[in-house]
XYZ file of C-alpha atoms in Angstrom:
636
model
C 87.656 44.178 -32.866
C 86.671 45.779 -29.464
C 88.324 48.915 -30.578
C 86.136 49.067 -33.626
C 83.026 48.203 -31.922
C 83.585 50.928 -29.177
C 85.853 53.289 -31.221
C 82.397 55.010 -33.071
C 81.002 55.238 -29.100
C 83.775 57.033 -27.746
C 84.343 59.627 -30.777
C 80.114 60.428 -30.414
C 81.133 61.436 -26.482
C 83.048 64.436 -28.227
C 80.844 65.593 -31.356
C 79.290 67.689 -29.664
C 82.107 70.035 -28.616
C 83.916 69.709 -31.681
C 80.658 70.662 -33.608
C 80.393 73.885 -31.196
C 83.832 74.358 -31.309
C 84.808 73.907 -35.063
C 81.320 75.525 -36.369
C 82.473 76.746 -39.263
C 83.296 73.205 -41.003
C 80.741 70.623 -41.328
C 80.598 68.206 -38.404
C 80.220 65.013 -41.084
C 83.910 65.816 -42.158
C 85.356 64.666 -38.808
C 82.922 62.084 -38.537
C 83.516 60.706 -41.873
C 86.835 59.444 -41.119
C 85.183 56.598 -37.830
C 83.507 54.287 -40.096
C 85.940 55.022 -43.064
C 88.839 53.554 -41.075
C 87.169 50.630 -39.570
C 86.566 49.827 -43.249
C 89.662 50.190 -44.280
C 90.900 47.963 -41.020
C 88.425 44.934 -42.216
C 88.873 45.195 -45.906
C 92.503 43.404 -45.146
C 90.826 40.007 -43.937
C 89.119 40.019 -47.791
C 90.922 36.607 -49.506
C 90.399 32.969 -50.373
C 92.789 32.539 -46.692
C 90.620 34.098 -44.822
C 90.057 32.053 -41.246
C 87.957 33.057 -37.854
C 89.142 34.823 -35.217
C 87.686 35.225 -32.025
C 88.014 37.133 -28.885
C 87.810 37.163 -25.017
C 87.105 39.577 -22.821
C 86.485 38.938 -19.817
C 82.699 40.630 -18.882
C 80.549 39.137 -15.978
C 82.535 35.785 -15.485
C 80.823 34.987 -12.445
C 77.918 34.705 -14.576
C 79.833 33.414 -17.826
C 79.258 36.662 -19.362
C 82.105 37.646 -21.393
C 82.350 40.080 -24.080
C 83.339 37.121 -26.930
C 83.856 38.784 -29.753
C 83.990 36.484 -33.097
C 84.715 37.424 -36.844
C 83.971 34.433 -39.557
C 82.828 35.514 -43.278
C 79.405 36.249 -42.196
C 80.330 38.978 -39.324
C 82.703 40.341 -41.738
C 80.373 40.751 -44.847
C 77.694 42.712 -42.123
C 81.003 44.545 -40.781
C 81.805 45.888 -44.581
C 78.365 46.625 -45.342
C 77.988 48.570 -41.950
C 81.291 50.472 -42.253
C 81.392 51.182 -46.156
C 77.574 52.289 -46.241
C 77.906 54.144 -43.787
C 81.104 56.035 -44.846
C 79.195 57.149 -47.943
C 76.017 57.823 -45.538
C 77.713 60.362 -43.962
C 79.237 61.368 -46.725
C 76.010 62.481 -48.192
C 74.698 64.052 -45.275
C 77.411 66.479 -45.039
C 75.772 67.929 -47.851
C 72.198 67.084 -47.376
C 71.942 68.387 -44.020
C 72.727 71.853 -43.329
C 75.300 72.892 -40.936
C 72.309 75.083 -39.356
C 71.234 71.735 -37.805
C 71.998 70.154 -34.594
C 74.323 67.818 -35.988
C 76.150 67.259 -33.446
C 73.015 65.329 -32.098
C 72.750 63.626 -35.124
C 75.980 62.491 -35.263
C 76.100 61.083 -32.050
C 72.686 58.921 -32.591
C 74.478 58.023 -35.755
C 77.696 56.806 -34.423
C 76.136 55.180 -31.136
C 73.734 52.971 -33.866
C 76.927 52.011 -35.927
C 78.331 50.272 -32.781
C 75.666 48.769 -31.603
C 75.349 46.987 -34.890
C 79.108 46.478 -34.888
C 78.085 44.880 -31.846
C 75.883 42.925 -33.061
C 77.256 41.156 -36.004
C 80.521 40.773 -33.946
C 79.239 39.314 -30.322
C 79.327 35.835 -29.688
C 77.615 35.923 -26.613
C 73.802 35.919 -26.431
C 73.616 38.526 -24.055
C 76.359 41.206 -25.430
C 74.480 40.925 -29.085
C 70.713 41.355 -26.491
C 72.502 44.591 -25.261
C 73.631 46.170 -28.776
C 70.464 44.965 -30.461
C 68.413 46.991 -27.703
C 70.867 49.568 -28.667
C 70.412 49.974 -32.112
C 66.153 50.148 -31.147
C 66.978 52.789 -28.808
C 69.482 55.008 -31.612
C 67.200 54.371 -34.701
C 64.437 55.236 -32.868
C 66.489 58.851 -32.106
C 67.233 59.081 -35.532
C 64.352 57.976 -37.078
C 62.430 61.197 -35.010
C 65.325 63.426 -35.529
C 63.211 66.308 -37.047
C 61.176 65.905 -33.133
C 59.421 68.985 -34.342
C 57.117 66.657 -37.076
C 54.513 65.031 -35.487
C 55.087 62.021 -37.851
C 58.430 61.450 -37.146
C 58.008 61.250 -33.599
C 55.091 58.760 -34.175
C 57.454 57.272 -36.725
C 59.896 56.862 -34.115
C 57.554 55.480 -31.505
C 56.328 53.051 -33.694
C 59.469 51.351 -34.824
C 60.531 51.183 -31.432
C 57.369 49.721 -29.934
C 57.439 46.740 -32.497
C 61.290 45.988 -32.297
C 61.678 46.168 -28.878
C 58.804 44.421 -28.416
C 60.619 42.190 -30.955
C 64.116 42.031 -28.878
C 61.913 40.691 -25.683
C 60.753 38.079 -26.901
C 64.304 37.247 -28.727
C 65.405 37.730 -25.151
C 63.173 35.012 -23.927
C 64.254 32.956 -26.857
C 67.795 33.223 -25.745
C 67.174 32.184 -22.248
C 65.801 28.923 -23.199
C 69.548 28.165 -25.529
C 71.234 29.271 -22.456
C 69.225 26.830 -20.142
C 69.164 23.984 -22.707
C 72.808 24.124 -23.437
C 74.474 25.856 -20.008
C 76.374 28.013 -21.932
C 76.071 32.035 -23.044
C 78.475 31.717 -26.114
C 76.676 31.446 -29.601
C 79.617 28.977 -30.828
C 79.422 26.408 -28.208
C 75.618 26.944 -29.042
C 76.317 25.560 -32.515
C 78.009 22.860 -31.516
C 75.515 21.276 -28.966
C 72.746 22.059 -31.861
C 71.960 18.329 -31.386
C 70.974 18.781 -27.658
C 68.756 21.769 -28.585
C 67.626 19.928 -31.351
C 65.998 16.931 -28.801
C 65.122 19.532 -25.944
C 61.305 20.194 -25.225
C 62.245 23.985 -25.636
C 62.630 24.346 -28.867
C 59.300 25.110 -30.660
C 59.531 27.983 -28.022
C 62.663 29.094 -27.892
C 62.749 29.025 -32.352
C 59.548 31.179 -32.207
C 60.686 33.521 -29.648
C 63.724 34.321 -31.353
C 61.889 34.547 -34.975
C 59.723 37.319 -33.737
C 62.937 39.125 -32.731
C 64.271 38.631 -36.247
C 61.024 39.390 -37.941
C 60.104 42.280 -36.262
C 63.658 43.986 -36.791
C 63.403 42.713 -40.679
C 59.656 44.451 -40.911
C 58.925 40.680 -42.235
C 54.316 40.608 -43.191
C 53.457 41.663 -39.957
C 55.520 43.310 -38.557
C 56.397 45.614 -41.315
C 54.385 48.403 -40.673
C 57.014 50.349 -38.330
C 59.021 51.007 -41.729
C 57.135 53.180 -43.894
C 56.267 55.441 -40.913
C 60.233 55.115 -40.048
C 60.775 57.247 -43.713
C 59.890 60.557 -41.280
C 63.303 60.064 -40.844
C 66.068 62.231 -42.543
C 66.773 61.019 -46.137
C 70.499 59.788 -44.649
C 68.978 57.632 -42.114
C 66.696 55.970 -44.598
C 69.736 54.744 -46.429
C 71.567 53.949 -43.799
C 69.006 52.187 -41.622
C 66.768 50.455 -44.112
C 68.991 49.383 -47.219
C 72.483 47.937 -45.594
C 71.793 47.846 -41.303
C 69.044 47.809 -39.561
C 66.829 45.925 -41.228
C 69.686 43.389 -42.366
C 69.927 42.639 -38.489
C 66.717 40.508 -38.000
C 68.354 38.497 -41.282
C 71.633 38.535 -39.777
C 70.273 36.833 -36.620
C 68.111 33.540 -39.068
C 71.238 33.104 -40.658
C 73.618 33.152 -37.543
C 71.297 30.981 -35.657
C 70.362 28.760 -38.547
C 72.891 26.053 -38.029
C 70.866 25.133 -34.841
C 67.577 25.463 -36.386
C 68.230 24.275 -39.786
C 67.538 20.432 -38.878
C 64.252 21.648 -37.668
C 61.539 21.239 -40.007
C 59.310 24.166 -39.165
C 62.503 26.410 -39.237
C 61.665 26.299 -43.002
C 58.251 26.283 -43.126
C 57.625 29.301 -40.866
C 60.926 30.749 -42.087
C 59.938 29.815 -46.156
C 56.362 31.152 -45.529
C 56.768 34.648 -44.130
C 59.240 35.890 -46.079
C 57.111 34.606 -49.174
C 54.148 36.487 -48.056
C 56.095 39.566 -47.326
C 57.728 39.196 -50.674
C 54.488 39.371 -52.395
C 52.689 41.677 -50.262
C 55.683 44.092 -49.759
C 55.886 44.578 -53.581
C 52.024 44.468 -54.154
C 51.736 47.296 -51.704
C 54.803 49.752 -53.261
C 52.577 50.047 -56.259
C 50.359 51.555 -54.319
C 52.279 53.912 -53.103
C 52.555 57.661 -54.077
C 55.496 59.068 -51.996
C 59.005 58.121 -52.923
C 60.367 56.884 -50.120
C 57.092 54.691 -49.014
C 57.688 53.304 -52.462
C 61.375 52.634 -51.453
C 60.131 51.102 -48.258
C 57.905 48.337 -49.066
C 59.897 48.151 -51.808
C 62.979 47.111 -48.780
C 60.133 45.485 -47.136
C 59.770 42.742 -50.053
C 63.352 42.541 -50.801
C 63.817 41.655 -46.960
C 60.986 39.105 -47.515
C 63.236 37.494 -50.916
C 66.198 36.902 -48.712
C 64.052 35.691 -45.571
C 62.458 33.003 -47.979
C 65.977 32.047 -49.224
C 67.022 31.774 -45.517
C 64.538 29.659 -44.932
C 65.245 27.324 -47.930
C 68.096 26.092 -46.787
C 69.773 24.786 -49.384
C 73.138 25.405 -50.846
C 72.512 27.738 -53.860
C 69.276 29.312 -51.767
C 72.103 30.393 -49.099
C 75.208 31.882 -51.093
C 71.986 33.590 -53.338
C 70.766 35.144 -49.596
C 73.961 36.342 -48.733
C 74.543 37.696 -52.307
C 71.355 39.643 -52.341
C 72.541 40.894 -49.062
C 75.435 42.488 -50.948
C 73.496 43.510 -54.085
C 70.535 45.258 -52.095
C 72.767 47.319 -50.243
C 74.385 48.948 -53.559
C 71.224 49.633 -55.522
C 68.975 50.508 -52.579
C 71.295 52.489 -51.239
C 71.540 54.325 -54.294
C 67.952 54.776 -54.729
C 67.308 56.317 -51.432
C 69.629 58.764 -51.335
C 68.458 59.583 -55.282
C 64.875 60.052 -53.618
C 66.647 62.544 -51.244
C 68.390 64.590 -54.164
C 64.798 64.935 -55.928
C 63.379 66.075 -53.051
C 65.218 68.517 -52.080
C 65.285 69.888 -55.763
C 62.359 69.637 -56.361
C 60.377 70.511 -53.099
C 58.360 67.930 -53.164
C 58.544 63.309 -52.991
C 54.832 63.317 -54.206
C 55.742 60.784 -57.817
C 51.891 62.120 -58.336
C 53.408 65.837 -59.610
C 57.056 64.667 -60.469
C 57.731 63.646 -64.196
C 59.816 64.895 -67.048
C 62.864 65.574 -64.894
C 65.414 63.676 -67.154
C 66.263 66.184 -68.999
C 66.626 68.867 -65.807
C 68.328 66.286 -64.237
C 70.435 63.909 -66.155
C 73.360 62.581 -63.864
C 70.666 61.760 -61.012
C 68.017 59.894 -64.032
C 71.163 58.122 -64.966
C 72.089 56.942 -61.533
C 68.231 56.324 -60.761
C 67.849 54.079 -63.698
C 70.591 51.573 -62.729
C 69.512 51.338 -59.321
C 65.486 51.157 -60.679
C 66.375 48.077 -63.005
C 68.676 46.303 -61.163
C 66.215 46.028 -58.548
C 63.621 45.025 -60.646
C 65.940 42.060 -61.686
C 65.875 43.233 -65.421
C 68.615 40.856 -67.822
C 71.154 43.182 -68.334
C 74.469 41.494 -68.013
C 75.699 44.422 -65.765
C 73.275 45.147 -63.103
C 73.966 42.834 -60.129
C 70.485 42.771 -59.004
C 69.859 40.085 -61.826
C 72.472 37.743 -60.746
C 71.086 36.915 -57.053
C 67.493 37.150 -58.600
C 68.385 34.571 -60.921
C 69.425 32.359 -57.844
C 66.694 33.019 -56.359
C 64.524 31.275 -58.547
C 66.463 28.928 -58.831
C 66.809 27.944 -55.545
C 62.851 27.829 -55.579
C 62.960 25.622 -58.130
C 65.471 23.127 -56.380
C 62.748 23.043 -53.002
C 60.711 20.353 -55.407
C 63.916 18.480 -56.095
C 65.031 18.148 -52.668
C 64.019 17.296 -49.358
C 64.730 20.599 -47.285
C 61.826 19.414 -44.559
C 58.860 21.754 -46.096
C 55.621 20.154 -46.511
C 55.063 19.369 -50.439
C 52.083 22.320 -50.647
C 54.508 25.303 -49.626
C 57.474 23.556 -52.314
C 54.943 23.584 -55.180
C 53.387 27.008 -54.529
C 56.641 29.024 -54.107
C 57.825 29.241 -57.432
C 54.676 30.818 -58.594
C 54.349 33.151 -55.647
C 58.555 33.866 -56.413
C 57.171 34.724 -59.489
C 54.045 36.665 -58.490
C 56.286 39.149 -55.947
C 58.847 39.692 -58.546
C 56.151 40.589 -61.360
C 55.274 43.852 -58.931
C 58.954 44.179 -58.139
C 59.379 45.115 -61.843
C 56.137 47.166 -61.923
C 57.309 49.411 -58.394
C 60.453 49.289 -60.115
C 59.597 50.582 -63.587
C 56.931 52.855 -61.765
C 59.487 54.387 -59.671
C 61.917 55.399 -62.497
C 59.392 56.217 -65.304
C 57.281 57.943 -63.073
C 59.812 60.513 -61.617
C 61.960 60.406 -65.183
C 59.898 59.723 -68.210
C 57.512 61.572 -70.227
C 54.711 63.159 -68.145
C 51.682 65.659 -68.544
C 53.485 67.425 -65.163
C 54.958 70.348 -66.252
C 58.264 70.718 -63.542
C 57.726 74.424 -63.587
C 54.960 73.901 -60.921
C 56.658 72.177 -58.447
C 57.721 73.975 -55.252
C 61.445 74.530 -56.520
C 62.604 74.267 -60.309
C 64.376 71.188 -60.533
C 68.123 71.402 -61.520
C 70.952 69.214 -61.437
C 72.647 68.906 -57.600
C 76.353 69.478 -56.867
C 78.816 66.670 -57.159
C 79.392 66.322 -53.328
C 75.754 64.993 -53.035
C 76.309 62.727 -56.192
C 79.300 61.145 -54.788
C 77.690 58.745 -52.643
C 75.152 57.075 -55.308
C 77.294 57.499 -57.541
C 79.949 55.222 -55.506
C 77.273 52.743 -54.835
C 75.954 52.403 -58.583
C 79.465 52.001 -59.618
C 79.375 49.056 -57.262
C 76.208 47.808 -59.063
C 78.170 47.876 -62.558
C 81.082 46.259 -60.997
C 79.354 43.200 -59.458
C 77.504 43.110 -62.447
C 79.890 43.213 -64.741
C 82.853 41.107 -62.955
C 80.069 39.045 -60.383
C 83.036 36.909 -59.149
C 84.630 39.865 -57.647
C 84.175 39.226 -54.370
C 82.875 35.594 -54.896
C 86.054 33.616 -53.130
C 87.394 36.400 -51.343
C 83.898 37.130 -49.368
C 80.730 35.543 -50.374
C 81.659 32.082 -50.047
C 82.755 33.142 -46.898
C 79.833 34.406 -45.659
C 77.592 31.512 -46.882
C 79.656 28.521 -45.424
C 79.367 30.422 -41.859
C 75.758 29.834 -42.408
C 75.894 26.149 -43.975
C 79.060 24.124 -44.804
C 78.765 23.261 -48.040
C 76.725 26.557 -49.116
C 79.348 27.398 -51.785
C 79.091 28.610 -55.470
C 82.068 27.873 -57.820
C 81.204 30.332 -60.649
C 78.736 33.065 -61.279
C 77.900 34.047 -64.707
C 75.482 35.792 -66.664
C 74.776 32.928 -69.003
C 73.649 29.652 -68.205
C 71.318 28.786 -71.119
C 67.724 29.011 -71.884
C 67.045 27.451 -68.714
C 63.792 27.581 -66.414
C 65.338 30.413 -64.241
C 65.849 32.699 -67.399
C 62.261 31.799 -68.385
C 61.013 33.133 -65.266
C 62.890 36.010 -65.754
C 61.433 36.870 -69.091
C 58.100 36.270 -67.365
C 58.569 38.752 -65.159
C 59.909 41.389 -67.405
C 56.886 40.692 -69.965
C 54.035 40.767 -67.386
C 55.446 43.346 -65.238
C 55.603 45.449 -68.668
C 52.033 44.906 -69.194
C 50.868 45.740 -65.706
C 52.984 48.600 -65.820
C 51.677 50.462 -69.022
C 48.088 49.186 -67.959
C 48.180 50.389 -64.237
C 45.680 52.994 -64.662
C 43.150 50.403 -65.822
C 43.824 47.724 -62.841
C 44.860 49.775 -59.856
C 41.283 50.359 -58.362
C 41.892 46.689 -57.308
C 43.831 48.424 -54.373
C 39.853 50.346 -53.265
C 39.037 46.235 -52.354
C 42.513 45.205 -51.212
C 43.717 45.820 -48.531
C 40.810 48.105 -47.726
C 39.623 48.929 -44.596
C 42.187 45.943 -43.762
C 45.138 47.378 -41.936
C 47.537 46.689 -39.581
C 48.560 49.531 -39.138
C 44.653 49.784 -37.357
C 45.366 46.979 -35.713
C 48.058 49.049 -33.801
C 46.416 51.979 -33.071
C 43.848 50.259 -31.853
C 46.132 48.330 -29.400
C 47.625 50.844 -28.419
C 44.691 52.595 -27.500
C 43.460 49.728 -25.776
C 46.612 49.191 -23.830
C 46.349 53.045 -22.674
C 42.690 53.362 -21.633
C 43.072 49.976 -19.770
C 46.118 50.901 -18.071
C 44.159 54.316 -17.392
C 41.388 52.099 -15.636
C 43.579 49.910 -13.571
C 45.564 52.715 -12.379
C 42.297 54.581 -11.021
C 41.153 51.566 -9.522
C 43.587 51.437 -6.807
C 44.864 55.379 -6.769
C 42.624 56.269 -4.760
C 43.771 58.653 -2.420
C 43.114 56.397 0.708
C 46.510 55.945 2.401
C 44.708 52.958 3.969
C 43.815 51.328 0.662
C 47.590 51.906 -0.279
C 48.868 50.119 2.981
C 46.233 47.117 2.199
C 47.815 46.847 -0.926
C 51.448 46.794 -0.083
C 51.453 44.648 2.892
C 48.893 42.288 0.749
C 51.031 42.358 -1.908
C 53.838 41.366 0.667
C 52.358 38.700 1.994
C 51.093 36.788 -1.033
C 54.408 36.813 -2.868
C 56.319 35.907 0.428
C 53.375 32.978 0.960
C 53.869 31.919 -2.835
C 57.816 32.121 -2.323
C 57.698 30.146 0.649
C 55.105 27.417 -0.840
C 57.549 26.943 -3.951
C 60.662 26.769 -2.024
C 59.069 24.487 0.963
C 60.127 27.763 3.345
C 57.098 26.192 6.000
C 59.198 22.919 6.627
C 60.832 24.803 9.714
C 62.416 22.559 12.099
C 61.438 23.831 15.762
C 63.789 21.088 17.451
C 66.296 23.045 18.527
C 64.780 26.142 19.616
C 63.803 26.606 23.081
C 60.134 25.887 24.756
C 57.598 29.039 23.939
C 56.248 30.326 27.115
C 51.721 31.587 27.413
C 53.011 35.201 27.779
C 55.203 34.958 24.827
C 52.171 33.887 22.992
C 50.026 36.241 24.025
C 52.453 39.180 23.120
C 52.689 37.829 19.811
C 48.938 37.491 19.310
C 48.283 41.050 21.091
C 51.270 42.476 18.581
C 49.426 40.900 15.688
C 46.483 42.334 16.637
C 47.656 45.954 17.367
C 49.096 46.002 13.488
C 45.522 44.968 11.895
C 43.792 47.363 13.681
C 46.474 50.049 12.368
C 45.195 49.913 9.332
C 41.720 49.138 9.863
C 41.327 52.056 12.465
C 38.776 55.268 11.485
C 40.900 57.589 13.495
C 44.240 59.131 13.248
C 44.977 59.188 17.231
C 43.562 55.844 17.753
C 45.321 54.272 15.355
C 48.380 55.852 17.004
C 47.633 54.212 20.397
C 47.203 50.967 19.081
């Protein structure tokens, strides 16, 4: 495992000479093969006999920091998605990027973020997965402002890794207070003293600390304004980072650490209420949208929000649904973004405002586009996989009025309806998304930048792959049910299993709120024109995106001021200053650690002239620095 983890490091240390040196072939090609292989390594531990294994290396010891490495069903789910994704990710960018670009810096911001978050869903220790998560802010924020020359990508880039390190602080801080509660470094032992963590006075802090961490990375309402800025990035990185990595990371970190939390109540209500609201906000605001890859962002951004609600559930089916979705919105997002790269790039332009009618011009990629489109909309087609985990998912809302899962009674009743509410706009960003790019349109494609035409197979590959893993799930959903899924879910909770998933389980309530969906979202859809100036009122002039400008120019023009007030130019204010400075931390150091209880017994008498020299020496140094001239100070 610390091969794989450090394997896609060490390759990224030679990219760039093999890119110079082999210049006529693609640099992708070689680097295709890193997270193809480590796929193909993992795949084996795939079966109903699958157990945990778990690693030592020996780190820091003197500070019981060791690099423990551990692999149960939830590290290995993250490992395939990380792996496999990104095999076709690079894939696809071997023929989206030119070979006129600097790829071997690309590569090498690629490869360093794929182990960091094979670091990640592999540590065990607190601090190891602290040092890859800071990692993966400092490599998505190089690939997110990869094209440095666009002055949105590098705000882009800024943004995201302002918030999420930010983010990885305060999960720092979070992790500090485990490690004092429990003595120990190692996320396992962790688990297994949840009970002391449970009674310490810590918690509340140490829970919120290490949400923010989560929620930040997971863009979770509201936090989730780095992410539409982060679609700057190349179209490659958008699939990479925001449909099966990044953003799963923040998710990966609830559900690792939610055997410890999970017997806390407000786990669920903070947990439950957050990923509601970004649910429902994340899929109100990709209607609004006009570009295809903000669509595809908040449209990520709500999706996140489902499976941070499920997290926060707790229950059996609202678990194994998470962790299903996990697997589901990797395929069809996946898919979708790199479709949004193939129609810009034929078309010139991601603006769905002048796009229309490109079916015909474009069949293969409408085809492709259309499974992905409706399986994320949740539509009840026996083979689109985005239906199945939907279909858990309100049914796990439904089960938070049946059972006791510590939520107040208020959020239980209301989260059905708001379930309901966030998928209704799923389906409309969904159905606007495909339609609008696909269907019948007054555009007429002959005035776009660049005729639209049908791209070669080499870029189709990749969706293509993925969309054949949304028919597979879809149409065989136990495929990976024993083998992986259940897996994953009992690492999170025990008994978080699901014997059988199938298409059909009667005209239930869950199938009801399905055909809600699909019938209201229809309506919205074809009567968007009509409603849409709702989006003039709300949000409005309300933005948080505002709100972080605004901080940030805050945080720069006071910084500005406190800087000027003591660079000054006076070497004798700077001497005041440092010596002050000396003396109040060494007098506050001392008063903490009783350093003034000196005992004087055993040191010999103090004679008058000693006294005075002392005095006289103390003297002499004061009026150093007080003195108006050079040479006088100098005598003194």
């Amino acid at each position: 495992m610390l091969l794989a983890i450090l394997a896609p490091l060490i390759i990224a240390f030679f990219i760039p000479t093999l890119s110079r040196w082999k210049s006529t072939i693609h640099t992708g090609i070689f680097v295709f093969f890193v997270p193809f292989s480590i796929f193909l390594f993992f795949i084996q531990y795939i079966g109903k006999d699958f157990i945990p294994i778990k690693q030592v290396f020996e780190w820091i010891p003197s500070l019981h920091i060791n690099f423990d490495l551990y692999l149960d069903g939830l590290s290995l789910l993250f490992v395939l998605l990380i792996t496999g994704i990104g095999s076709l990710v690079v894939l696809y960018s071997i023929f989206y990027l030119d070979k006129q670009e600097n790829l071997g810096h690309f590569y090498v911001y690629l490869l360093m973020f794929m182990s960091a978050m094979l670091g990640i869903v592999l540590s065990d220790n607190i601090f190891v997965l602290y040092s890859f998560w800071e990692l993966t802010s400092i490599s998505s924020f190089l690939l997110i402002g990869y094209w440095h020359f666009k002055e949105k990508s590098r705000y882009g880039a800024l943004k995201s890794m302002m918030i999420t390190v930010f983010g990885g602080l305060s999960m720092l801080g979070g992790f500090l207070l485990l490690s004092v509660i429990t003595n120990t470094t190692s996320i396992r032992v962790m688990i297994d003293q949840a009970d002391l963590i449970l009674e310490s006075e810590y918690l509340p802090l140490a829970l919120i600390f290490i949400l923010i961490g989560a929620f930040t990375k997971s863009a979770q309402f509201p936090f989730h304004i780095w992410l539409p800025d982060a679609m700057e990035a190349p179209t490659p990185v958008s699939a990479y980072l925001h449909s099966a990595t990044m953003v799963k990371a923040g998710l990966y970190l609830v559900a690792r650490f939610s055997p410890i939390f999970s017997q806390y109540d407000w786990f669920f209500i903070i947990v439950t209420t957050f990923g509601i609201i970004t649910l429902c906000w994340g899929s109100y605001m990709a209607v609004r949208q006009t570009d295809l890859k903000a669509i595809l962002a908040f449209s990520t951004v709500s999706q996140l929000g489902m499976i941070m609600a499920m997290l926060g559930f707790g229950t059996d089916i609202a678990i194994f649904a998470a962790v299903f979705h996990i697997l589901n919105h990797a395929t069809f997002k996946g898919s979708l973004f790199m479709v949004a790269g193939i129609i810009d790039v034929q078309s010139g332009t991601r603006d769905i405002r002048r796009l229309g009618a490109l079916y015909t011009l474009m069949p293969i990629t409408a085809t492709l586009a259309l499974f992905g489109t409706f399986s994320m909309a949740g539509f009840p087609l026996p083979f689109l996989n985005g239906f199945y985990s939907k279909e858990l998912f309100f049914d796990a809302t439904l089960g938070l009025t049946a059972n006791d899962v510590g939520i107040s009674g208020i959020i239980a009743a209301l989260v059905p309806y708001l379930a309901v509410f966030g998928s209704v706009f799923t389906f409309v960003y969904s159905m606007y998304l495909f339609f609008g790019v696909f269907g019948k349109s007054k555009n007429n494609p002959e005035d776009l930048p660049t005729k639209p035409k049908e791209v070669s197979i080499g870029m189709l590959l990749s969706p293509i792959i993925l969309v054949l893993g949304v028919i597979t799930i879809g149409l065989v959903p136990n495929l990976f049910n024993n083998g992986l899924l259940v897996h994953a879910a009992t690492s999170i909770k025990a008994t978080a299993s699901y014997d059988h998933i199938k298409f059909w389980h009667g005209f239930n309530t869950p199938l009801r709120m399905s055909l809600i969906v699909v019938v209201l979202g229809a309506i919205l859809y074809m009567t968007k024109e009509k409603w849409s100036k709702i989006y003039d009122v709300l949000p409005g002039v309300l933005s948080f995106n505002k709100v972080y400008d605004k901080t940030l120019t805050y945080i720069d023009d006071g910084s500005k001021k406190v800087t000027n007030s003591y660079m000054t130019g006076s070497l004798r204010n700077y001497m005041l200053l440092i010596v002050g400075s000396m003396f109040i931390i060494s007098f506050i150091f001392m008063y903490i650690t009783d350093g003034f209880a000196i005992n004087m017994s055993d040191l010999a008498d103090v004679t008058f002239i000693e006294v005075v020299v002392v005095i006289a020496i103390a003297i002499a140094a004061v009026g150093t620095i007080f003195s108006n001239h050079n040479i006088t100070a100098i005598l003194i």
